[in-house]
PDB file of C-alpha atoms in Angstrom:
ATOM      1  CA  MET A  17      -1.415  -3.425   8.602  1.00  0.00           C
ATOM      2  CA  HIS A  18       1.138  -3.395   5.758  1.00  0.00           C
ATOM      3  CA  GLY A  19       2.625  -6.334   4.081  1.00  0.00           C
ATOM      4  CA  PHE A  20       1.699  -9.473   2.188  1.00  0.00           C
ATOM      5  CA  PRO A  21      -1.618 -11.256   2.021  1.00  0.00           C
ATOM      6  CA  ARG A  22      -2.105 -14.014   4.526  1.00  0.00           C
ATOM      7  CA  ARG A  23      -4.770 -16.693   4.410  1.00  0.00           C
ATOM      8  CA  SER A  24      -6.864 -17.320   7.421  1.00  0.00           C
ATOM      9  CA  GLY A  25      -8.909 -20.252   8.523  1.00  0.00           C
ATOM     10  CA  ALA A  26     -12.653 -20.183   9.111  1.00  0.00           C
ATOM     11  CA  ALA A  27     -14.758 -17.253   8.018  1.00  0.00           C
ATOM     12  CA  GLN A  28     -16.085 -14.987  10.829  1.00  0.00           C
ATOM     13  CA  LEU A  29     -19.375 -13.141  11.080  1.00  0.00           C
ATOM     14  CA  VAL A  30     -18.885  -9.329  11.044  1.00  0.00           C
ATOM     15  CA  THR A  31     -20.671  -6.562  12.966  1.00  0.00           C
ATOM     16  CA  LEU A  32     -21.616  -3.093  11.691  1.00  0.00           C
ATOM     17  CA  ASP A  33     -19.095  -1.632  14.106  1.00  0.00           C
ATOM     18  CA  GLN A  34     -16.331  -3.782  12.609  1.00  0.00           C
ATOM     19  CA  VAL A  35     -17.264  -2.629   9.127  1.00  0.00           C
ATOM     20  CA  LEU A  36     -17.176   0.963  10.142  1.00  0.00           C
ATOM     21  CA  GLN A  37     -13.794   0.506  11.940  1.00  0.00           C
ATOM     22  CA  THR A  38     -12.383  -1.152   8.847  1.00  0.00           C
ATOM     23  CA  LYS A  39     -13.472   1.730   6.672  1.00  0.00           C
ATOM     24  CA  GLU A  40     -11.776   4.170   9.064  1.00  0.00           C
ATOM     25  CA  GLU A  41      -8.558   2.174   9.042  1.00  0.00           C
ATOM     26  CA  ARG A  42      -8.660   1.989   5.179  1.00  0.00           C
ATOM     27  CA  ALA A  43      -9.223   5.798   4.982  1.00  0.00           C
ATOM     28  CA  ALA A  44      -6.268   6.375   7.326  1.00  0.00           C
ATOM     29  CA  VAL A  45      -3.951   4.265   5.085  1.00  0.00           C
ATOM     30  CA  GLN A  46      -5.179   6.116   2.034  1.00  0.00           C
ATOM     31  CA  ALA A  47      -4.487   9.490   3.720  1.00  0.00           C
ATOM     32  CA  GLU A  48      -1.031   8.196   4.706  1.00  0.00           C
ATOM     33  CA  LEU A  49      -0.084   7.188   1.222  1.00  0.00           C
ATOM     34  CA  ARG A  50      -1.481  10.464  -0.320  1.00  0.00           C
ATOM     35  CA  SER A  51       0.586  12.436   2.216  1.00  0.00           C
ATOM     36  CA  ARG A  52       3.714  10.371   1.633  1.00  0.00           C
ATOM     37  CA  TYR A  53       3.631  10.449  -2.201  1.00  0.00           C
ATOM     38  CA  GLN A  54       1.258  13.272  -3.252  1.00  0.00           C
ATOM     39  CA  ALA A  55      -0.080  10.656  -5.734  1.00  0.00           C
ATOM     40  CA  ALA A  56      -3.305   8.980  -6.717  1.00  0.00           C
ATOM     41  CA  VAL A  57      -4.486   6.283  -4.351  1.00  0.00           C
ATOM     42  CA  VAL A  58      -6.316   3.091  -5.293  1.00  0.00           C
ATOM     43  CA  SER A  59      -8.339   1.093  -2.748  1.00  0.00           C
ATOM     44  CA  ILE A  60      -9.336  -2.441  -3.613  1.00  0.00           C
ATOM     45  CA  SER A  61     -11.956  -4.150  -1.548  1.00  0.00           C
ATOM     46  CA  VAL A  62     -14.826  -6.607  -2.022  1.00  0.00           C
ATOM     47  CA  ASN A  63     -18.446  -5.681  -2.279  1.00  0.00           C
ATOM     48  CA  MET A  64     -19.843  -8.637  -0.397  1.00  0.00           C
ATOM     49  CA  PRO A  65     -23.333  -8.427   0.976  1.00  0.00           C
ATOM     50  CA  GLY A  66     -23.868 -10.400   4.126  1.00  0.00           C
ATOM     51  CA  LYS A  67     -22.229 -11.056   7.461  1.00  0.00           C
ATOM     52  CA  VAL A  68     -19.052 -12.838   6.177  1.00  0.00           C
ATOM     53  CA  LYS A  69     -16.615 -10.359   4.746  1.00  0.00           C
ATOM     54  CA  TYR A  70     -13.269 -12.071   5.123  1.00  0.00           C
ATOM     55  CA  ASP A  71     -12.725 -15.662   3.877  1.00  0.00           C
ATOM     56  CA  GLN A  72     -10.648 -17.499   1.244  1.00  0.00           C
ATOM     57  CA  ASP A  73     -12.889 -16.167  -1.564  1.00  0.00           C
ATOM     58  CA  THR A  74     -12.645 -12.481  -0.588  1.00  0.00           C
ATOM     59  CA  LEU A  75      -8.909 -12.611  -0.107  1.00  0.00           C
ATOM     60  CA  ALA A  76      -8.560 -14.445  -3.484  1.00  0.00           C
ATOM     61  CA  LEU A  77     -10.681 -11.733  -5.158  1.00  0.00           C
ATOM     62  CA  ILE A  78      -8.467  -9.017  -3.817  1.00  0.00           C
ATOM     63  CA  GLU A  79      -5.402 -10.931  -5.010  1.00  0.00           C
ATOM     64  CA  TYR A  80      -6.954 -11.370  -8.436  1.00  0.00           C
ATOM     65  CA  ALA A  81      -7.896  -7.695  -8.714  1.00  0.00           C
ATOM     66  CA  LEU A  82      -4.397  -6.523  -7.600  1.00  0.00           C
ATOM     67  CA  ALA A  83      -2.568  -8.835 -10.001  1.00  0.00           C
ATOM     68  CA  ARG A  84      -4.924  -7.753 -12.889  1.00  0.00           C
ATOM     69  CA  LEU A  85      -4.529  -4.088 -12.081  1.00  0.00           C
ATOM     70  CA  GLN A  86      -0.748  -4.430 -11.902  1.00  0.00           C
ATOM     71  CA  GLU A  87      -0.760  -6.029 -15.368  1.00  0.00           C
ATOM     72  CA  LEU A  88      -2.776  -3.107 -16.740  1.00  0.00           C
ATOM     73  CA  PHE A  89      -0.516  -0.602 -14.965  1.00  0.00           C
ATOM     74  CA  VAL A  90       2.613  -2.169 -16.511  1.00  0.00           C
ATOM     75  CA  ALA A  91       0.923  -1.973 -20.016  1.00  0.00           C
ATOM     76  CA  ALA A  92      -0.081   1.717 -19.435  1.00  0.00           C
ATOM     77  CA  ASP A  93       3.326   2.586 -17.908  1.00  0.00           C
ATOM     78  CA  CYS A  94       1.868   3.499 -14.535  1.00  0.00           C
ATOM     79  CA  ARG A  95       4.247   3.183 -11.575  1.00  0.00           C
ATOM     80  CA  VAL A  96       3.007   1.672  -8.297  1.00  0.00           C
ATOM     81  CA  LEU A  97       4.806   3.493  -5.504  1.00  0.00           C
ATOM     82  CA  GLU A  98       3.669   1.382  -2.577  1.00  0.00           C
ATOM     83  CA  THR A  99       1.094  -1.378  -1.837  1.00  0.00           C
ATOM     84  CA  CYS A 100      -0.438  -1.881   1.634  1.00  0.00           C
ATOM     85  CA  TRP A 101      -2.506  -4.917   2.640  1.00  0.00           C
ATOM     86  CA  LEU A 102      -5.187  -4.551   5.267  1.00  0.00           C
ATOM     87  CA  HIS A 103      -6.563  -7.681   7.024  1.00  0.00           C
ATOM     88  CA  ALA A 104      -9.722  -7.172   9.150  1.00  0.00           C
ATOM     89  CA  VAL A 105     -12.629  -9.417   9.924  1.00  0.00           C
ATOM     90  CA  ALA A 106     -14.694  -6.891   7.911  1.00  0.00           C
ATOM     91  CA  GLY A 107     -12.749  -7.772   4.832  1.00  0.00           C
ATOM     92  CA  PRO A 108      -9.351  -7.741   3.300  1.00  0.00           C
ATOM     93  CA  ALA A 109      -8.229  -4.761   1.150  1.00  0.00           C
ATOM     94  CA  ALA A 110      -5.173  -3.508  -0.777  1.00  0.00           C
ATOM     95  CA  VAL A 111      -4.323   0.107  -1.002  1.00  0.00           C
ATOM     96  CA  LEU A 112      -1.810   1.510  -3.551  1.00  0.00           C
ATOM     97  CA  ALA A 113      -0.134   4.754  -4.282  1.00  0.00           C
ATOM     98  CA  VAL A 114       0.192   5.091  -8.088  1.00  0.00           C
ATOM     99  CA  ALA A 115       2.175   7.696 -10.037  1.00  0.00           C
ATOM    100  CA  GLU A 116      -0.366   8.351 -12.776  1.00  0.00           C
ATOM    101  CA  ASP A 117      -3.385  10.572 -13.600  1.00  0.00           C
ATOM    102  CA  ALA A 118      -6.295   9.491 -11.401  1.00  0.00           C
ATOM    103  CA  ALA A 119      -8.835   9.510 -14.251  1.00  0.00           C
ATOM    104  CA  ALA A 120      -6.643   7.099 -16.278  1.00  0.00           C
ATOM    105  CA  ILE A 121      -6.305   4.788 -13.267  1.00  0.00           C
ATOM    106  CA  LYS A 122     -10.116   4.910 -12.721  1.00  0.00           C
ATOM    107  CA  ARG A 123     -10.682   3.764 -16.296  1.00  0.00           C
ATOM    108  CA  LEU A 124      -8.288   0.827 -15.703  1.00  0.00           C
ATOM    109  CA  ALA A 125     -10.056   0.027 -12.382  1.00  0.00           C
ATOM    110  CA  VAL A 126     -13.443  -0.115 -14.014  1.00  0.00           C
ATOM    111  CA  GLN A 127     -12.019  -2.365 -16.727  1.00  0.00           C
ATOM    112  CA  VAL A 128     -11.063  -4.864 -14.013  1.00  0.00           C
ATOM    113  CA  GLU A 129     -14.415  -4.560 -12.371  1.00  0.00           C
ATOM    114  CA  GLN A 130     -16.257  -5.261 -15.736  1.00  0.00           C
ATOM    115  CA  GLU A 131     -14.129  -7.587 -17.678  1.00  0.00           C
ATOM    116  CA  GLN A 132     -15.361 -10.696 -15.819  1.00  0.00           C
ATOM    117  CA  PRO A 133     -18.887 -11.267 -14.409  1.00  0.00           C
ATOM    118  CA  PHE A 134     -17.384 -11.764 -10.922  1.00  0.00           C
ATOM    119  CA  GLY A 135     -15.809  -8.365 -11.196  1.00  0.00           C
ATOM    120  CA  ARG A 136     -19.135  -7.059  -9.847  1.00  0.00           C
ATOM    121  CA  LEU A 137     -17.887  -8.283  -6.474  1.00  0.00           C
ATOM    122  CA  LEU A 138     -14.901  -5.945  -6.633  1.00  0.00           C
ATOM    123  CA  ASP A 139     -14.886  -2.377  -5.350  1.00  0.00           C
ATOM    124  CA  ILE A 140     -11.951  -0.462  -6.742  1.00  0.00           C
ATOM    125  CA  ASP A 141     -12.019   3.215  -5.589  1.00  0.00           C
ATOM    126  CA  VAL A 142      -9.564   5.735  -6.983  1.00  0.00           C
ATOM    127  CA  PHE A 143      -8.725   9.016  -5.315  1.00  0.00           C
ATOM    128  CA  ASP A 144      -6.727  11.879  -6.811  1.00  0.00           C
ATOM    129  CA  ALA A 145      -3.727  13.328  -4.938  1.00  0.00           C
ATOM    130  CA  ALA A 146      -5.998  15.806  -3.191  1.00  0.00           C
ATOM    131  CA  GLY A 147      -8.141  12.951  -1.834  1.00  0.00           C
ATOM    132  CA  ARG A 148     -11.184  13.422  -4.113  1.00  0.00           C
ATOM    133  CA  GLN A 149     -12.816  10.125  -5.065  1.00  0.00           C
ATOM    134  CA  LEU A 150     -13.412   9.709  -8.786  1.00  0.00           C
ATOM    135  CA  SER A 151     -16.826   8.376  -9.739  1.00  0.00           C
ATOM    136  CA  ARG A 152     -17.438   6.359 -12.908  1.00  0.00           C
ATOM    137  CA  ASP A 153     -19.565   9.263 -14.115  1.00  0.00           C
ATOM    138  CA  ALA A 154     -16.662  11.715 -13.666  1.00  0.00           C
ATOM    139  CA  VAL A 155     -14.640   9.779 -16.220  1.00  0.00           C
ATOM    140  CA  GLY A 156     -17.536   9.188 -18.667  1.00  0.00           C
ATOM    141  CA  LEU A 157     -18.443   5.721 -17.654  1.00  0.00           C
ATOM    142  CA  VAL A 158     -21.702   3.929 -16.753  1.00  0.00           C
ATOM    143  CA  GLY A 159     -22.564   3.355 -13.115  1.00  0.00           C
ATOM    144  CA  ARG A 160     -22.548  -0.053 -11.284  1.00  0.00           C
ATOM    145  CA  ARG A 161     -25.189  -2.630 -12.191  1.00  0.00           C
ATOM    146  CA  CYS A 162     -27.384  -4.687  -9.726  1.00  0.00           C
ATOM    147  CA  PHE A 163     -26.190  -8.077  -8.648  1.00  0.00           C
ATOM    148  CA  VAL A 164     -29.563  -9.591  -9.505  1.00  0.00           C
ATOM    149  CA  CYS A 165     -31.191  -7.790 -12.475  1.00  0.00           C
ATOM    150  CA  ASN A 166     -28.397  -5.768 -14.092  1.00  0.00           C
ATOM    151  CA  GLU A 167     -30.366  -2.462 -13.719  1.00  0.00           C
ATOM    152  CA  PRO A 168     -28.526   0.459 -12.257  1.00  0.00           C
ATOM    153  CA  ALA A 169     -27.536  -0.671  -8.749  1.00  0.00           C
ATOM    154  CA  ILE A 170     -28.487   2.588  -7.114  1.00  0.00           C
ATOM    155  CA  LEU A 171     -32.102   2.199  -8.259  1.00  0.00           C
ATOM    156  CA  CYS A 172     -32.389  -1.302  -6.760  1.00  0.00           C
ATOM    157  CA  ILE A 173     -30.645  -0.276  -3.499  1.00  0.00           C
ATOM    158  CA  ARG A 174     -32.805   2.774  -2.974  1.00  0.00           C
ATOM    159  CA  GLY A 175     -35.954   0.926  -3.972  1.00  0.00           C
ATOM    160  CA  ARG A 176     -35.108  -2.195  -1.989  1.00  0.00           C
ATOM    161  CA  ARG A 177     -36.230  -4.163  -5.103  1.00  0.00           C
ATOM    162  CA  HIS A 178     -34.686  -7.555  -4.181  1.00  0.00           C
ATOM    163  CA  GLU A 179     -35.021  -9.876  -1.242  1.00  0.00           C
ATOM    164  CA  VAL A 180     -31.923 -10.843   0.685  1.00  0.00           C
ATOM    165  CA  GLN A 181     -32.184 -14.372  -0.594  1.00  0.00           C
ATOM    166  CA  GLU A 182     -32.137 -13.178  -4.203  1.00  0.00           C
ATOM    167  CA  ILE A 183     -29.004 -11.136  -3.618  1.00  0.00           C
ATOM    168  CA  ALA A 184     -27.308 -13.926  -1.781  1.00  0.00           C
ATOM    169  CA  ALA A 185     -28.109 -16.382  -4.643  1.00  0.00           C
ATOM    170  CA  ALA A 186     -26.670 -13.900  -7.209  1.00  0.00           C
ATOM    171  CA  VAL A 187     -23.491 -13.403  -5.151  1.00  0.00           C
ATOM    172  CA  ALA A 188     -23.193 -17.191  -4.687  1.00  0.00           C
ATOM    173  CA  MET A 189     -23.287 -17.583  -8.521  1.00  0.00           C
ATOM    174  CA  LEU A 190     -20.713 -14.852  -9.040  1.00  0.00           C
ATOM    175  CA  LEU A 191     -18.411 -16.537  -6.481  1.00  0.00           C
ATOM    176  CA  GLU A 192     -18.842 -19.845  -8.214  1.00  0.00           C
ATOM    177  CA  ASP A 193     -17.876 -18.159 -11.500  1.00  0.00           C
ATOM    178  CA  PHE A 194     -14.752 -16.709  -9.813  1.00  0.00           C
ATOM    179  CA  ARG A 195     -13.768 -20.130  -8.502  1.00  0.00           C
ATOM    180  CA  ARG A 196     -14.157 -21.707 -11.893  1.00  0.00           C
ATOM    181  CA  HIS A 197     -12.047 -18.920 -13.360  1.00  0.00           C
ATOM    182  CA  GLU A 198      -9.304 -19.361 -10.723  1.00  0.00           C
ATOM    183  CA  GLU A 199      -9.324 -23.130 -11.237  1.00  0.00           C
ATOM    184  CA  ALA A 200      -9.060 -22.740 -14.959  1.00  0.00           C
ATOM    185  CA  THR A 201      -6.207 -20.181 -14.567  1.00  0.00           C
ATOM    186  CA  ASN A 202      -4.348 -22.303 -12.092  1.00  0.00           C
ATOM    187  CA  HIS A 203      -4.484 -25.344 -14.417  1.00  0.00           C
ATOM    188  CA  GLN A 204      -2.948 -23.541 -17.444  1.00  0.00           C
TER     189      GLN A 204
END
């Protein structure tokens, strides 16, 4: 459960039960860190529609988000108390305990989610020391946008405005953007 990222081979298809089990495991680690440190907790996962949740791309996205957040934490003088990696067929995740105001952390998390187009694939949740999740609205920020049309995501989800193929095509373009970014970064 805890430790360093590991890269696995072929992607696996995931079931709803596996997704729910993974969410429960992540919530348990979040609660454990909150209890241990009485601090804010950050949970980094990937918002990946479809049946494949753990592959080289999703793991690399988590690694990217964690590295970028850590850069911002250093600049903001936030101290990471512990980092836990979770590896499940329903998706990799990193969970951190951070000694800083949860609202300030949420603003940094949203910065990571928004500074690159592929950041839309990231899901960085922030919880205060009492376990309350901070929404974008709670810190004065605009809600998530749709993968396809850039309208508020909640409206498209509730209204089922887009076909599965449209969403898959938009996600594929975001993943390709991420791969290009990684390739450019690795060649510097």
